[in-house]
Coordinates of C-alpha atoms and ligand atoms in Angstrom, one line a residue:
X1 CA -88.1 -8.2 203.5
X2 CA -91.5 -10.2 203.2
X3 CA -94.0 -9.7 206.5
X4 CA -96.6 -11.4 207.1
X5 CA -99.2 -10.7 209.2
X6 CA -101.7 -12.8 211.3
X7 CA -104.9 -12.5 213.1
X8 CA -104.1 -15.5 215.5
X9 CA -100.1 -16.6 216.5
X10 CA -101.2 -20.2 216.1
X11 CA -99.7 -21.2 212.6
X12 CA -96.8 -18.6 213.0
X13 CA -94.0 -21.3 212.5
X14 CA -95.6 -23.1 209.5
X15 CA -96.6 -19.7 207.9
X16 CA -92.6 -18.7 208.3
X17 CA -91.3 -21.8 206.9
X18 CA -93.9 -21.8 203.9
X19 CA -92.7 -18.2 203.0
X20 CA -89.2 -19.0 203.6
X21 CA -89.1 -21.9 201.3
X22 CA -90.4 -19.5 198.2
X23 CA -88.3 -16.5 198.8
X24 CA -84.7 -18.4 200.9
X25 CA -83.0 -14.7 200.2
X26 CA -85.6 -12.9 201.6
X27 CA -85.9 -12.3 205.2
X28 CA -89.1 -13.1 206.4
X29 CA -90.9 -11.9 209.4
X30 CA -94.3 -13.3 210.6
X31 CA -96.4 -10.6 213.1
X32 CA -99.4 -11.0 214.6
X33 CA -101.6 -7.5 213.8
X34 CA -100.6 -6.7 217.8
X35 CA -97.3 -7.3 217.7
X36 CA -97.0 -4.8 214.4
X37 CA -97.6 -1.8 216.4
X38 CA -94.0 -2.8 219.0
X39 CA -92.1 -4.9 216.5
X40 CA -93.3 -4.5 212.8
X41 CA -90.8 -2.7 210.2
X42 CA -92.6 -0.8 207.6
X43 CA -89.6 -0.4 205.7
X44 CA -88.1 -1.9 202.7
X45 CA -90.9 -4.8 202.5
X46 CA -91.2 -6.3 199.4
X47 CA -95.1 -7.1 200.3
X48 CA -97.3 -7.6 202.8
X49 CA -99.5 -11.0 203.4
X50 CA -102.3 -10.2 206.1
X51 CA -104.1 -13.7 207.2
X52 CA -107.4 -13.9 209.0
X53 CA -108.4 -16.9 210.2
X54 CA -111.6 -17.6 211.3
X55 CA -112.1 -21.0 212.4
X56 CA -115.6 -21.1 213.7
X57 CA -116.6 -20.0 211.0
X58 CA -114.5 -22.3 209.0
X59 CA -113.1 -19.9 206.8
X60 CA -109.4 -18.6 205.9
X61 CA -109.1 -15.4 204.4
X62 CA -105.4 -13.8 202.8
X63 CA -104.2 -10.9 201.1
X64 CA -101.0 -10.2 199.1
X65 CA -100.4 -6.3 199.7
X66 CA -97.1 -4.8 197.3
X67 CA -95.5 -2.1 198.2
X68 CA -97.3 0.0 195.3
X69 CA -100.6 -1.2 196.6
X70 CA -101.7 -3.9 194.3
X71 CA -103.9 -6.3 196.7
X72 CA -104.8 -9.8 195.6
X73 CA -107.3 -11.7 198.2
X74 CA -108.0 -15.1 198.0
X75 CA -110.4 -17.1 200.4
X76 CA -110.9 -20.4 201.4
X77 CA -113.0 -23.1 203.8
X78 CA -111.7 -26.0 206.1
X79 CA -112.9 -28.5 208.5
X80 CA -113.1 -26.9 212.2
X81 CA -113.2 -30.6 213.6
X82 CA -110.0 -30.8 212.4
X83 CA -108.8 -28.0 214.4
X84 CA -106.7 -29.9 217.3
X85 CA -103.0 -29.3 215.7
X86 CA -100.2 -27.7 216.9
X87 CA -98.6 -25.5 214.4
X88 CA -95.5 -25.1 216.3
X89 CA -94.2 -28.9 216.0
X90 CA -92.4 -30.1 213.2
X91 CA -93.0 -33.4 214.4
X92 CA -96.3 -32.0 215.6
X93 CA -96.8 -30.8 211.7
X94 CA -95.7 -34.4 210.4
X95 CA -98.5 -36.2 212.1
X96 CA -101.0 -33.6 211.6
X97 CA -100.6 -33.2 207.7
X98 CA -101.1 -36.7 207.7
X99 CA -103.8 -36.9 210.4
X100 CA -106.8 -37.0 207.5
X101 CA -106.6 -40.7 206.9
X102 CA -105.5 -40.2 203.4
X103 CA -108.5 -39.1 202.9
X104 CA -108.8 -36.1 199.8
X105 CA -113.0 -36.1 199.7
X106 CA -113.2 -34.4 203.1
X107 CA -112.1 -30.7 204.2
X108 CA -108.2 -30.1 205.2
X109 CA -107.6 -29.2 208.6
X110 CA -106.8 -25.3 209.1
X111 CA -103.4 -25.5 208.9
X112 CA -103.2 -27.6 205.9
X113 CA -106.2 -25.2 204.1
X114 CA -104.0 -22.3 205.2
X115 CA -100.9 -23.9 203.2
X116 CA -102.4 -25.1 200.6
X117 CA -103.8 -21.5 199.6
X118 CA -101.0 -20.3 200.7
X119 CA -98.7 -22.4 198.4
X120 CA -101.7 -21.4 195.5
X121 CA -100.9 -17.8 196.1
X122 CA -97.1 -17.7 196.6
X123 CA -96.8 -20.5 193.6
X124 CA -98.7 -18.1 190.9
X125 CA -96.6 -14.8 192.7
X126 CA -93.3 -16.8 191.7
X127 CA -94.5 -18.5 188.9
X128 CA -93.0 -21.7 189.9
X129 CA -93.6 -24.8 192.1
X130 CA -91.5 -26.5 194.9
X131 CA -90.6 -29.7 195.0
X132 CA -92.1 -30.4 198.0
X133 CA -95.0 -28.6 197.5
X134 CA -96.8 -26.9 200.7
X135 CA -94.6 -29.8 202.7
X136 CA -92.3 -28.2 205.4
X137 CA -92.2 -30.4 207.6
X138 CA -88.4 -32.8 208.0
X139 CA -89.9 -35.9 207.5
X140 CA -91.8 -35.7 204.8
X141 CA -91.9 -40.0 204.3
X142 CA -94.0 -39.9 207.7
X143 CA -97.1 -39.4 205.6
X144 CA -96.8 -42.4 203.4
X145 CA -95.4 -44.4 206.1
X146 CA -98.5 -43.8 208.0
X147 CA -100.7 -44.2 205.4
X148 CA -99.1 -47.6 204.7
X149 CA -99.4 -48.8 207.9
X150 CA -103.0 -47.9 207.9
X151 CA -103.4 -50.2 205.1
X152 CA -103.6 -47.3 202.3
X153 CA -102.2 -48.6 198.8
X154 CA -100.0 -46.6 196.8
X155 CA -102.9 -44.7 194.3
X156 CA -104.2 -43.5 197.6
X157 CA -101.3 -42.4 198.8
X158 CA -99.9 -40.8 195.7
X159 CA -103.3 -38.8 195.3
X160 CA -103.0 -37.5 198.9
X161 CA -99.3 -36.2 198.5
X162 CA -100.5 -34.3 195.2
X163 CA -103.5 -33.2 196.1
X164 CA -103.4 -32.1 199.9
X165 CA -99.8 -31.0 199.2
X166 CA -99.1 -30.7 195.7
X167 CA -96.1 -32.6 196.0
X168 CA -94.0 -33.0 192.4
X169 CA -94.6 -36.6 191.2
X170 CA -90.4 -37.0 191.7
X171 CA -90.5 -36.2 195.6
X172 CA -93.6 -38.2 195.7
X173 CA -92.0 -41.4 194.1
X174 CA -89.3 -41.1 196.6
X175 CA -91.0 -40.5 199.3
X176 CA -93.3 -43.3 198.7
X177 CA -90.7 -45.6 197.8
X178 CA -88.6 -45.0 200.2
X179 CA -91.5 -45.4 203.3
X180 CA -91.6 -49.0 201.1
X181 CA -87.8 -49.8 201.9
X182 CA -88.1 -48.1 205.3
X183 CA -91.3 -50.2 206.3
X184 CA -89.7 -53.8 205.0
X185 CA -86.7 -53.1 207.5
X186 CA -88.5 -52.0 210.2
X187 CA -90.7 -55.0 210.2
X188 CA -87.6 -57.3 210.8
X189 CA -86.7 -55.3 214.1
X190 CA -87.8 -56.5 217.2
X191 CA -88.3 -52.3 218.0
X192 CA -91.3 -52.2 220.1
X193 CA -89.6 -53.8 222.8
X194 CA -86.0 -52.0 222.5
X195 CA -84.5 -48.6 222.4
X196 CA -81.4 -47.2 220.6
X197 CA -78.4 -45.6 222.3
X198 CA -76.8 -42.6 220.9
X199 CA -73.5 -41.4 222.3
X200 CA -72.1 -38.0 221.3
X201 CA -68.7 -36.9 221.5
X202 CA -68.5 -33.7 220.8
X203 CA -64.5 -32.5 219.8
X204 CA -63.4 -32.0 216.4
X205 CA -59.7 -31.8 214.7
X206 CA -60.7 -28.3 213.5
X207 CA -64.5 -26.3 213.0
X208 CA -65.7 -26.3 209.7
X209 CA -67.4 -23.3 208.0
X210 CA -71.3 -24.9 208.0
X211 CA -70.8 -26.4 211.5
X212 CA -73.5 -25.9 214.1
X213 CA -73.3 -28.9 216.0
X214 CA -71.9 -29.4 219.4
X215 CA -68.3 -29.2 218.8
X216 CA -64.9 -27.7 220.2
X217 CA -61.2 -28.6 219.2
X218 CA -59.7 -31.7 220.5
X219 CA -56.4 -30.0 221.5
X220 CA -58.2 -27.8 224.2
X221 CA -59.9 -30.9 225.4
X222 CA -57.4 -33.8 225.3
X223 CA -56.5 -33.5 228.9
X224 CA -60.3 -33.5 229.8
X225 CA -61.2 -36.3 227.4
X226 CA -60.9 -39.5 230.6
X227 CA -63.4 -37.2 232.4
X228 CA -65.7 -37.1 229.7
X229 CA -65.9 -40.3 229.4
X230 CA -66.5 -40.9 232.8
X231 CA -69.2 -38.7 232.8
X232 CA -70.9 -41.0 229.9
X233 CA -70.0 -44.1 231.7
X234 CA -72.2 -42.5 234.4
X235 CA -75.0 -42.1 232.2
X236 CA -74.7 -45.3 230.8
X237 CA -75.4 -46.4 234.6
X238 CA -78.5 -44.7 234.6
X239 CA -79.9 -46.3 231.6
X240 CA -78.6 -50.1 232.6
X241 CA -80.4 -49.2 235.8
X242 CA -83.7 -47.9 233.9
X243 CA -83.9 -50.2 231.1
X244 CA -83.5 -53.4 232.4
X245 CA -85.5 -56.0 230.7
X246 CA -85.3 -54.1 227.4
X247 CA -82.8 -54.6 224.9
X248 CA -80.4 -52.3 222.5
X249 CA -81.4 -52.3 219.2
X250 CA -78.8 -50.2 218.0
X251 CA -76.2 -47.8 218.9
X252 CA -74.7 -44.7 217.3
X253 CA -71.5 -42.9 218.5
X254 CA -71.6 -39.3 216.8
X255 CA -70.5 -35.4 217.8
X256 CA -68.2 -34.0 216.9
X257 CA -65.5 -36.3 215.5
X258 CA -65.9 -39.7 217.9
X259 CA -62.3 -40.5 216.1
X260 CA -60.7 -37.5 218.1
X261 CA -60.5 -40.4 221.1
X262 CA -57.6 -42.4 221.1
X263 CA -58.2 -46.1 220.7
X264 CA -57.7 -46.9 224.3
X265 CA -60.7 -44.3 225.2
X266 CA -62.5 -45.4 222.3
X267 CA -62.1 -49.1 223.8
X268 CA -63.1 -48.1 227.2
X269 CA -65.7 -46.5 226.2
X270 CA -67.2 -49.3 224.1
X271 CA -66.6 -52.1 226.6
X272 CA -68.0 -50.6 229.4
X273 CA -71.2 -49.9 226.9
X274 CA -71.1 -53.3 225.9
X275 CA -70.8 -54.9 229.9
X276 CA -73.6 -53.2 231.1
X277 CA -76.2 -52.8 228.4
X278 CA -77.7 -55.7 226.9
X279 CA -76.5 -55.8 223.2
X280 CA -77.3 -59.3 222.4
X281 CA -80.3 -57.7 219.9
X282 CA -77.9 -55.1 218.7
X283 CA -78.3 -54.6 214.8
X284 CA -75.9 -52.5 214.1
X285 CA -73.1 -50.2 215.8
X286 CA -72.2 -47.1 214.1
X287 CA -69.4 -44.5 215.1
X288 CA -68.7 -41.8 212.6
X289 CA -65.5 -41.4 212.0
X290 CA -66.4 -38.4 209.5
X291 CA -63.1 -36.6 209.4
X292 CA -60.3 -38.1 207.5
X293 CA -57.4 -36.0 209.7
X294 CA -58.8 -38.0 212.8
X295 CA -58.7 -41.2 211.5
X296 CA -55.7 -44.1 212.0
X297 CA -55.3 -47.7 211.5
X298 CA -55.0 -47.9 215.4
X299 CA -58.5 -46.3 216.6
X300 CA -59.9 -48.5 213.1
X301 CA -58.6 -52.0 214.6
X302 CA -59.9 -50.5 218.2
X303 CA -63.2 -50.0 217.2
X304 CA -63.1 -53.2 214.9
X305 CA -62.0 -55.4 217.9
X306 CA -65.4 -53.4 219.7
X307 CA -67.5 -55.1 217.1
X308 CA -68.3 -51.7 215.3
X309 CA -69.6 -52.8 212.5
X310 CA -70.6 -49.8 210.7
X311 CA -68.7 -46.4 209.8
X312 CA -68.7 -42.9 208.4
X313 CA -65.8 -41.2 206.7
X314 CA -66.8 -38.5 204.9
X315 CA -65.2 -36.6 202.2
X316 CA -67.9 -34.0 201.5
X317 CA -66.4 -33.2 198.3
X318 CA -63.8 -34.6 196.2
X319 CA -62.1 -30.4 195.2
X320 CA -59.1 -29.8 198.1
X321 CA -60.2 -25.9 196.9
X322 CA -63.1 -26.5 198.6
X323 CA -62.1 -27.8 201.5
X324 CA -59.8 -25.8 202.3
X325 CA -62.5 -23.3 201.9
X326 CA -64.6 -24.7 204.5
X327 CA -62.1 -24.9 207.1
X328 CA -62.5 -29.1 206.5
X329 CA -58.2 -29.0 207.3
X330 CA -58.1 -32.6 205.2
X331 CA -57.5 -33.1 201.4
X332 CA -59.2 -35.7 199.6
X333 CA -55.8 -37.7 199.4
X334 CA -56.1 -38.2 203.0
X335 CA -59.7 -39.0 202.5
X336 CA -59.1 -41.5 200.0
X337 CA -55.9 -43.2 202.4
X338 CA -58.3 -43.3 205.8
X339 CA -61.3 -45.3 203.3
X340 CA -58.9 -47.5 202.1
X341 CA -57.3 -48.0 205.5
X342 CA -61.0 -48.7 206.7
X343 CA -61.7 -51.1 204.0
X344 CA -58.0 -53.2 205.0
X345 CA -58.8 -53.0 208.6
X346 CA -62.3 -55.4 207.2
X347 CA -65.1 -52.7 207.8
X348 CA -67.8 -53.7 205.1
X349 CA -70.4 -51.6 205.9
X350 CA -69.0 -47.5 205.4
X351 CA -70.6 -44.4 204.6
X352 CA -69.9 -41.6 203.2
X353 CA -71.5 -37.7 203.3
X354 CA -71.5 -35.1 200.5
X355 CA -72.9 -31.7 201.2
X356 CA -74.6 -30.1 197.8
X357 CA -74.1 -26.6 197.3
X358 CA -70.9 -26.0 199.4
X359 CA -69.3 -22.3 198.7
X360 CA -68.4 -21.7 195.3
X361 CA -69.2 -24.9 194.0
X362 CA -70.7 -25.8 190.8
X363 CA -72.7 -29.5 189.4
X364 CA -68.9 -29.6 187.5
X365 CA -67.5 -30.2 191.1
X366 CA -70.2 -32.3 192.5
X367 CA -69.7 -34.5 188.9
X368 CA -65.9 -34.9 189.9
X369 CA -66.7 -36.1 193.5
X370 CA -69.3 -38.2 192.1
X371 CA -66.7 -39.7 189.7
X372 CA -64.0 -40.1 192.9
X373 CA -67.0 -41.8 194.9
X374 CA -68.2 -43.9 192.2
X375 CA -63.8 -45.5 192.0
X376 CA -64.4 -45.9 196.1
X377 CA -67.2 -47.8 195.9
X378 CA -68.8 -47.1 199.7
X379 CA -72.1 -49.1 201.0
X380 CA -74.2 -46.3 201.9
X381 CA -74.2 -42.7 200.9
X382 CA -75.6 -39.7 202.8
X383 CA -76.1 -36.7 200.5
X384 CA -76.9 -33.4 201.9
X385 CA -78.1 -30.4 200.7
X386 CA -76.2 -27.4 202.3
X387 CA -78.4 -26.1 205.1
X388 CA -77.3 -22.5 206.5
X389 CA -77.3 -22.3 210.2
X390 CA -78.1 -19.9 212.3
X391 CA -75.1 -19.4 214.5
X392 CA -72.7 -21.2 212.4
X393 CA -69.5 -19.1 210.5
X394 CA -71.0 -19.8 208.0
X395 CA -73.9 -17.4 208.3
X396 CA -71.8 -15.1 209.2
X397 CA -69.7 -15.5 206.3
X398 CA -72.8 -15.1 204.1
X399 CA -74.0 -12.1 206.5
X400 CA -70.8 -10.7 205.5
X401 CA -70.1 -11.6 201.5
X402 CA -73.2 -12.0 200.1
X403 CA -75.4 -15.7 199.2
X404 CA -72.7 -17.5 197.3
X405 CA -74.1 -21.0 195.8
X406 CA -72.2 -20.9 192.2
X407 CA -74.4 -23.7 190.9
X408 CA -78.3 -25.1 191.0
X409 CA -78.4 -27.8 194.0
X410 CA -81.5 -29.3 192.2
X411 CA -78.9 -30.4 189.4
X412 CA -76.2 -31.2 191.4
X413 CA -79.0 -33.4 193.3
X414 CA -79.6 -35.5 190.0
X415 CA -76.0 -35.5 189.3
X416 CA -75.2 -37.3 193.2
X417 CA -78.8 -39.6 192.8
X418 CA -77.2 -41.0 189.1
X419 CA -74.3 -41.4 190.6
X420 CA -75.6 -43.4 193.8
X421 CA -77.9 -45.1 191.1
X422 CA -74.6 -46.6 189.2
X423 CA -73.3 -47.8 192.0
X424 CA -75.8 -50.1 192.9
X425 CA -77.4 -47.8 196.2
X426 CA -81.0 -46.8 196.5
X427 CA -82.5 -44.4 198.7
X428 CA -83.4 -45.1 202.1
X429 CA -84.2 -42.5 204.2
X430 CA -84.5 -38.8 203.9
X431 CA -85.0 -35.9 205.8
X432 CA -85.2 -31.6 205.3
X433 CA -83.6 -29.3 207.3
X434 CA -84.7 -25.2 207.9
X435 CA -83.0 -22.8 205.2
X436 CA -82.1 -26.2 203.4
X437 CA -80.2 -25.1 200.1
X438 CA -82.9 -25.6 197.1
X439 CA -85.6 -26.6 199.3
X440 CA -83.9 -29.7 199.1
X441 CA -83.9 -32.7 201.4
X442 CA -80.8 -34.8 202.6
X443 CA -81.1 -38.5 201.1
X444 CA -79.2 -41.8 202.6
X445 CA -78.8 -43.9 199.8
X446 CA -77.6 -47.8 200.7
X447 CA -76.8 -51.0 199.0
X448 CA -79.1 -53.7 200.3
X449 CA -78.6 -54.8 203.5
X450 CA -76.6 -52.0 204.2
X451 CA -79.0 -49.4 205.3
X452 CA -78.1 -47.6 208.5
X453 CA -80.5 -49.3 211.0
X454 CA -79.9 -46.3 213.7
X455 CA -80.9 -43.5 211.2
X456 CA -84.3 -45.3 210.0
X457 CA -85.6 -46.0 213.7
X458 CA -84.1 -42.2 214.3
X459 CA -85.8 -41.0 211.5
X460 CA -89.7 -42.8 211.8
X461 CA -89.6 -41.7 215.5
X462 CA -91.0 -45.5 216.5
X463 CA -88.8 -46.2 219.4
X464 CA -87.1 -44.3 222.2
X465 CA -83.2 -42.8 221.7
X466 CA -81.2 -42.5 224.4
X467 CA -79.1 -39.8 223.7
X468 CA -75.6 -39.4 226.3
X469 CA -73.1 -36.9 226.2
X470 CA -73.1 -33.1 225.8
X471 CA -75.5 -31.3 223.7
X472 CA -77.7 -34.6 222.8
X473 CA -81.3 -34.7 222.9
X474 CA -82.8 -37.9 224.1
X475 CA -86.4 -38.8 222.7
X476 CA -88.9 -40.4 224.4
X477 CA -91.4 -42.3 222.2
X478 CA -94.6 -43.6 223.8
X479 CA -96.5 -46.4 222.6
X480 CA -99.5 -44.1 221.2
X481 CA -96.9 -41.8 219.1
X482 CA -96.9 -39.1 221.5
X483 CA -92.9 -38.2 222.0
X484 CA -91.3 -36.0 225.0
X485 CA -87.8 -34.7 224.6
X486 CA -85.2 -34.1 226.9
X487 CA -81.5 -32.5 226.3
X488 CA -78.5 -32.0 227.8
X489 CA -75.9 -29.1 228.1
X490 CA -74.0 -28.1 225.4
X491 CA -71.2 -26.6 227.2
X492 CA -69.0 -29.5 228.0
X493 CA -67.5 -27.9 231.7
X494 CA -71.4 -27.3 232.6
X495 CA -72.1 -31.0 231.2
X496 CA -69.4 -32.4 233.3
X497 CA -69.9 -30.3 236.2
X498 CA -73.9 -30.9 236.0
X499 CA -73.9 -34.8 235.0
X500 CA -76.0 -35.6 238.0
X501 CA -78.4 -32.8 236.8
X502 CA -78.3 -34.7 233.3
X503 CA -79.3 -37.9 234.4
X504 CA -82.4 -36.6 236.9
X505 CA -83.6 -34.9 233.5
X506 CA -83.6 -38.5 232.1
X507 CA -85.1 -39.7 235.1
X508 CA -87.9 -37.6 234.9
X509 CA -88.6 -37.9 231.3
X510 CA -88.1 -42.0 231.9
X511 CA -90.9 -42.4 234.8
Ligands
SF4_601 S1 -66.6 -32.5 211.5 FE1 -68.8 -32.2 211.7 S2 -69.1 -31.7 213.9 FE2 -66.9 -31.4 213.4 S3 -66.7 -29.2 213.0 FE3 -67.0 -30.3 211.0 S4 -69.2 -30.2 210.7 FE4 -68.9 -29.7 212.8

């Protein structure tokens, strides 16, 4: 165990994640010097970092304590003017690290002085860098995006990823170039002016091993499915009601496994989406289909005749050992027979997901699925980097056999990015996740003119989701940046039995 402790609770989060990222085996524990005394565990810690922060005085003060007493201190200043930020928000975090205008000549804000030593500190302790530097944030493309938009060219903005956060000069040429791609699409979409829909439905043939989504098995819920729906179709009401005058600019049907409807639900669903909310702006309409076993040319030609114009199926790997080992229920020959159905049925727009660093699996495996992807040929390719969630079996199945990655997710990330590369797809958008394996991030890569619309506007936080269905989070993004949040249930009974509750929470956030 690493603990840290803190003069002020203030940067508690950021401190955590920081830690976290050098030491993902360790578990780390962040105290403020009061809350030692009820909660702090002297036992078994590796080391000690004590924090003071002074920030009137403009000063930030750390020592590294080891359990046989060797103490390193280090000190540094920052810019108390700068001192408005949050350290609590990721987003919060995002907009903050890239609140100084690009500019490298001035002092960093607290938080970002506190990181930076940090990272100076915990990088010599290691002896090795991240890839992402002192970055912890999940969207790290935010900064040059913003920095682009405020008319920043790319020497400015390559400087102010190394130097402020001592990014590698890889993440930083993906970050930068993919804020390029993002920034060219988004300035074809009428988005000020619009909002995107998400729908979730959240059943699933089986759970898999790394799930921590919203999801429960279809054959529990099948009789309860028409309800569910109409609870949605209520919702969808509500927002034909509150958005009138505004227009869809796109709309993503996700869970869970949207495929576990039947293509007469999955038709209701869509029409009555389609008659009441103005689509006539609608670039694209996604449903995920993700899991082969749910998958058949019926619900295919349903959601084709729905004008869906973009799917998922997702293998995550191309080794039935593994899958069966994460409770995925599918093989890959059942993968490869839903794509091609998918492909007959006229969809020209699918993607695919690949998780990196899946239980037991080696860059030998990833270069076979790579292989198997590369004969498939999809349009756009999401690859993941394993990210261990709290609550999922999968945590528990670490909690109980040990950490189990068999090979280096950095290499199997090259391995996936050649492999995107020879297909003809670049990266579009990217985003990190907590406990990501590696450090990692999760990149969409896309041929062009086939990059997922929903997952950009999603991702850049520049318009307001609507998110329906149980367990979604809808966003509310105001024209200065600022964005509110509301969710619903996850409990599908509650969701149902609450849906009028549901929709005053979207009231509220809406007025
Ligand atoms: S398909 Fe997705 S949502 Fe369903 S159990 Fe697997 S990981 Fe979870």
């Amino acid at each position: 165990m690493i603990q840290v402790l803190i003069n002020k609770d203030k940067f508690k989060y950021d401190i955590h994640s920081l830690v976290k990222a050098f030491y993902p085996k360790e578990d780390v524990s962040v105290l403020t010097f009061d809350e030692l005394s009820s909660k702090g565990d002297n036992e078994n810690i590796l080391f000690k970092i004590e924090i003071i922060l002074e920030e009137e005085a403009g000063k930030i003060s750390m020592k590294i304590i080891h359990s046989d007493g060797v103490c390193k201190e280090a000190e540094t200043v920052c810019d108390i003017a700068s001192n408005g930020v949050s350290g609590n928000e990721e987003s919060a975090e995002v907009s903050s690290e890239s609140s100084t205008n690009g500019s490298t000549a001035s002092l960093s804000t607290p938080k970002n002085s506190l990181k930076q030593m940090m990272y100076r500190e915990l990088s010599h302790e290691i002896g090795h860098e991240l890839p992402w530097g002192s970055l912890t944030g999940i969207r790290p493309t935010r900064i040059p995006m913003q920095m682009l938009e405020s008319g920043k060219n790319e020497a400015e903005i390559r400087k102010y990823m190394q130097e402020t956060f001592f990014v590698s000069d890889e993440k930083t040429d993906l970050a930068y170039n993919i804020a390029l791609r993002e920034k060219k699409i988004l300035d074809d979409i009428n988005y000020e002016n619009g909002y995107s829909i998400y729908l979730g439905i959240p059943f699933c043939p089986t759970t898999c091993l790394y799930c921590s989504f919203t999801s429960f098995p279809i054959v529990t819920w099948k009789k309860k499915v028409s309800d569910y729906i109409s609870c949605l179709e209520k919702e969808i009401d509500y927002v034909a009601e509150t958005f009138q005058g505004k227009v869809v600019n796109s709309v993503y049907i996700g869970g869970g496994t949207p495929t576990t409807l039947e293509p007469d639900e999955m038709t209701r669903l869509i029409t009555y989406l389609r008659e009441k909310l103005d689509l006539s702006e609608c670039r694209e309409f996604t449903v995920e289909s993700g899991r082969p076993d749910s998958i058949t040319r019926e619900k295919l030609r349903a959601m084709k005749e729905c004008g869906v114009d973009r799917i998922s199926v997702n293998p995550q790997t191309m080794s039935d050992e593994t899958l069966k080992r994460i409770g995925r229920k599918h093989t890959v020959e059942q993968f490869i027979n839903a794509y091609n159905m998918a492909r007959e049925e006229g969809f020209d727009n699918i993607n695919m997901d690949i998780i990196l660093g899946l239980p037991g699996e080696t860059e030998a495996d990833v270069e076979h699925t790579m292989q198997e992807i590369i004969k498939l040929n999809p349009d756009d390719l999401t690859v993941h980097s394993l990210s261990v969630k709290r609550g999922s079996r999968l945590a528990e199945h670490i909690r109980n056999n040990g950490f189990f990655v068999a090979g280096d997710t950095g290499r199997m990330m090259e391995i996936a990015k050649k492999g995107a590369a020879k297909m003809g797809l670049t990266p579009y958008y990217l985003y990190r996740q907590k406990n990501i394996s590696g450090n990692l991030e999760n990149t969409g890569y896309a041929r062009e003119g086939k990059a997922g619309i929903y997952n950009i506007l999603m991702m850049e936080e520049v318009q307001s989701i609507v998110a329906l269905g149980a367990g979604t989070v809808t966003k509310r993004v105001y024209g200065d940046g600022r964005i509110e949040r509301c969710d619903n249930v996850k409990d599908v009974t509650l969701y149902m039995n609450n849906i009028d509750d549901m929709i005053e929470r979207k009231k509220s956030l809406f007025t």
